């Protein structure tokens, strides 16, 4: 890991809300059910978590979502889904 990432990794931590964990579990179940392949579902969830974990390096790099009632809500659009998060 590059030195700059080591220094930044200790600044921010990622935590998932109960709803977010439930969403990831539901997505896993759906993919596994539709494809009849738990490996595909596992890979998707693993890739999703890696994308989310990257927010620990620069959480403010994505724009504020101005149409939310939650002050400070930010959004990150991936190729197939959206991550909404708060920087605390």
Coordinates of N, CA and C in Angstrom, one line a residue:
X1 N 0.9 -1.2 0.0 CA 0.0 0.0 0.0 C 0.9 1.2 0.0
X2 N 0.6 2.2 -0.9 CA 1.4 3.4 -0.9 C 1.3 4.2 0.5
X3 N 2.4 4.9 0.8 CA 2.5 5.6 2.0 C 1.3 6.6 2.3
X4 N 0.9 7.3 1.2 CA -0.2 8.3 1.4 C -1.5 7.6 1.8
X5 N -1.7 6.3 1.3 CA -2.9 5.6 1.7 C -2.9 5.2 3.1
X6 N -1.7 4.8 3.6 CA -1.5 4.3 5.0 C -1.9 5.5 5.9
X7 N -1.4 6.7 5.6 CA -1.7 7.8 6.4 C -3.2 8.2 6.4
X8 N -3.8 8.1 5.3 CA -5.2 8.6 5.1 C -6.2 7.5 5.7
X9 N -5.8 6.2 5.6 CA -6.7 5.2 6.1 C -7.0 5.3 7.5
X10 N -6.2 5.9 8.3 CA -6.4 6.0 9.8 C -7.4 7.2 10.1
X11 N -7.6 8.0 9.1 CA -8.4 9.2 9.4 C -9.9 8.9 9.4
X12 N -10.4 8.1 8.4 CA -11.8 7.9 8.3 C -12.1 6.4 8.4
X13 N -13.2 6.1 9.1 CA -13.6 4.7 9.1 C -15.0 4.5 8.5
X14 N -15.3 3.4 8.0 CA -16.5 3.1 7.4 C -17.4 2.3 8.4
X15 N -18.6 2.7 8.5 CA -19.6 1.9 9.3 C -20.9 1.8 8.4
X16 N -21.5 0.7 8.5 CA -22.8 0.4 7.7 C -24.0 0.6 8.7
X17 N -25.0 1.2 8.2 CA -26.2 1.3 9.0 C -26.9 -0.1 8.9
X18 N -27.8 -0.3 9.8 CA -28.5 -1.6 9.8 C -29.3 -1.8 8.5
X19 N -29.8 -0.7 8.0 CA -30.6 -0.7 6.7 C -29.6 -1.0 5.5
X20 N -28.4 -0.5 5.6 CA -27.4 -0.8 4.5 C -27.0 -2.2 4.5
X21 N -26.8 -2.8 5.7 CA -26.4 -4.2 5.8 C -27.6 -5.1 5.3
X22 N -28.8 -4.7 5.7 CA -30.0 -5.5 5.2 C -30.1 -5.4 3.7
X23 N -29.8 -4.2 3.1 CA -29.9 -4.0 1.7 C -28.8 -5.0 1.0
X24 N -27.6 -5.0 1.5 CA -26.6 -5.8 0.9 C -27.0 -7.3 1.0
X25 N -27.6 -7.7 2.2 CA -28.0 -9.1 2.3 C -29.1 -9.4 1.3
X26 N -30.1 -8.5 1.1 CA -31.2 -8.7 0.2 C -30.6 -8.8 -1.3
X27 N -29.7 -7.9 -1.6 CA -29.1 -7.9 -2.9 C -28.4 -9.3 -3.2
X28 N -27.6 -9.7 -2.2 CA -27.0 -11.0 -2.3 C -28.0 -12.1 -2.5
X29 N -29.1 -12.2 -1.7 CA -30.1 -13.2 -1.9 C -30.8 -13.1 -3.2
X30 N -31.0 -11.9 -3.7 CA -31.7 -11.8 -5.0 C -30.7 -12.3 -6.1
X31 N -29.5 -11.9 -6.1 CA -28.6 -12.4 -7.2 C -28.4 -13.9 -7.1
X32 N -28.2 -14.4 -5.9 CA -28.0 -15.8 -5.8 C -29.3 -16.6 -6.3
X33 N -30.4 -16.0 -6.0 CA -31.7 -16.7 -6.4 C -31.9 -16.6 -7.9
X34 N -31.7 -15.5 -8.5 CA -31.9 -15.3 -10.0 C -30.9 -16.1 -10.8
X35 N -29.6 -16.1 -10.3 CA -28.6 -16.8 -11.1 C -28.3 -18.2 -10.7
X36 N -28.9 -18.6 -9.6 CA -28.6 -19.9 -9.0 C -27.1 -20.1 -8.8
X37 N -26.4 -19.0 -8.5 CA -24.9 -19.1 -8.3 C -24.6 -18.2 -7.1
X38 N -24.3 -18.8 -6.0 CA -23.9 -18.0 -4.9 C -22.5 -17.3 -5.1
X39 N -21.7 -17.9 -5.9 CA -20.4 -17.3 -6.2 C -20.5 -15.9 -6.9
X40 N -21.5 -15.8 -7.8 CA -21.7 -14.5 -8.5 C -22.2 -13.5 -7.5
X41 N -23.1 -13.9 -6.6 CA -23.6 -13.0 -5.6 C -22.5 -12.6 -4.6
X42 N -21.6 -13.5 -4.2 CA -20.5 -13.2 -3.4 C -19.6 -12.2 -4.0
X43 N -19.2 -12.4 -5.3 CA -18.3 -11.5 -6.0 C -18.9 -10.1 -6.1
X44 N -20.2 -10.0 -6.3 CA -20.8 -8.7 -6.5 C -20.8 -8.0 -5.1
X45 N -21.1 -8.7 -4.0 CA -21.1 -8.0 -2.7 C -19.7 -7.7 -2.3
X46 N -18.7 -8.5 -2.6 CA -17.3 -8.2 -2.3 C -16.9 -7.0 -3.0
X47 N -17.2 -6.9 -4.3 CA -16.8 -5.8 -5.1 C -17.5 -4.5 -4.6
X48 N -18.8 -4.6 -4.2 CA -19.5 -3.5 -3.7 C -18.9 -3.0 -2.4
X49 N -18.5 -3.9 -1.5 CA -17.9 -3.5 -0.3 C -16.5 -2.8 -0.5
X50 N -15.8 -3.3 -1.5 CA -14.5 -2.7 -1.8 C -14.7 -1.2 -2.3
X51 N -15.7 -1.0 -3.2 CA -16.0 0.3 -3.6 C -16.4 1.2 -2.5
X52 N -17.2 0.7 -1.6 CA -17.6 1.5 -0.4 C -16.4 1.8 0.5
X53 N -15.5 0.8 0.7 CA -14.4 1.0 1.6 C -13.4 2.0 1.0
X54 N -13.4 2.3 -0.3 CA -12.6 3.3 -0.8 C -13.0 4.7 -0.3
X55 N -14.2 4.8 0.2 CA -14.6 6.1 0.7 C -13.8 6.5 2.0
X56 N -13.1 5.6 2.6 CA -12.3 5.9 3.8 C -11.1 6.7 3.5
X57 N -10.7 6.8 2.2 CA -9.6 7.6 1.8 C -9.9 9.0 1.6
X58 N -11.0 9.3 0.8 CA -11.4 10.7 0.5 C -12.9 10.7 0.5
X59 N -13.6 10.7 1.6 CA -15.0 10.7 1.6 C -15.7 11.9 1.1
X60 N -15.0 13.0 1.1 CA -15.6 14.3 0.6 C -15.4 14.5 -0.9
X61 N -14.9 13.5 -1.6 CA -14.7 13.7 -3.1 C -15.9 13.6 -3.9
X62 N -17.0 13.1 -3.3 CA -18.3 13.0 -4.1 C -19.2 14.1 -3.7
X63 N -20.1 14.5 -4.6 CA -20.8 15.7 -4.3 C -21.9 15.6 -3.2
X64 N -22.2 16.7 -2.6 CA -23.4 16.7 -1.7 C -24.6 16.5 -2.5
X65 N -25.6 15.8 -1.9 CA -26.9 15.6 -2.5 C -27.8 16.7 -2.0
X66 N -28.1 17.7 -2.8 CA -28.8 18.9 -2.3 C -30.3 18.7 -2.2
X67 N -30.8 17.6 -2.7 CA -32.3 17.4 -2.6 C -32.7 16.5 -1.4
X68 N -31.8 16.4 -0.4 CA -32.1 15.5 0.7 C -32.4 16.3 1.9
X69 N -33.2 15.7 2.8 CA -33.5 16.4 4.1 C -32.4 16.1 5.1
X70 N -31.5 15.2 4.7 CA -30.3 14.9 5.6 C -29.1 15.8 5.2
X71 N -28.8 16.7 6.1 CA -27.7 17.6 5.8 C -26.4 16.8 5.7
X72 N -25.6 17.0 4.7 CA -24.3 16.4 4.5 C -24.4 15.1 3.7
X73 N -25.6 14.7 3.3 CA -25.7 13.5 2.5 C -24.9 13.6 1.2
X74 N -24.1 12.6 0.9 CA -23.3 12.6 -0.4 C -23.7 11.4 -1.2
X75 N -23.5 11.4 -2.5 CA -23.9 10.3 -3.3 C -22.7 9.9 -4.2
X76 N -22.6 8.7 -4.5 CA -21.6 8.1 -5.4 C -22.3 7.2 -6.3
X77 N -22.2 7.4 -7.6 CA -22.9 6.6 -8.6 C -21.9 5.6 -9.2
X78 N -22.2 4.3 -9.1 CA -21.4 3.3 -9.7 C -22.0 2.9 -11.0
X79 N -21.5 1.9 -11.7 CA -22.1 1.5 -13.0 C -23.5 1.0 -12.9
X80 N -23.9 0.4 -11.7 CA -25.2 -0.2 -11.6 C -26.0 0.3 -10.4
X81 N -25.4 1.0 -9.5 CA -26.2 1.3 -8.3 C -25.6 2.6 -7.7
X82 N -26.3 3.1 -6.6 CA -25.9 4.4 -6.0 C -25.6 4.1 -4.5
X83 N -24.5 4.7 -4.1 CA -24.1 4.7 -2.7 C -24.5 6.1 -2.1
X84 N -25.3 6.1 -1.1 CA -25.6 7.4 -0.4 C -25.0 7.3 1.0
X85 N -24.2 8.3 1.4 CA -23.5 8.2 2.7 C -23.3 9.5 3.4
X86 N -23.1 9.5 4.7 CA -22.8 10.7 5.4 C -21.4 10.6 6.0
X87 N -20.7 11.7 5.9 CA -19.4 11.8 6.5 C -19.5 12.4 7.9
X88 N -19.1 11.7 8.9 CA -19.3 12.1 10.3 C -17.9 12.4 10.9

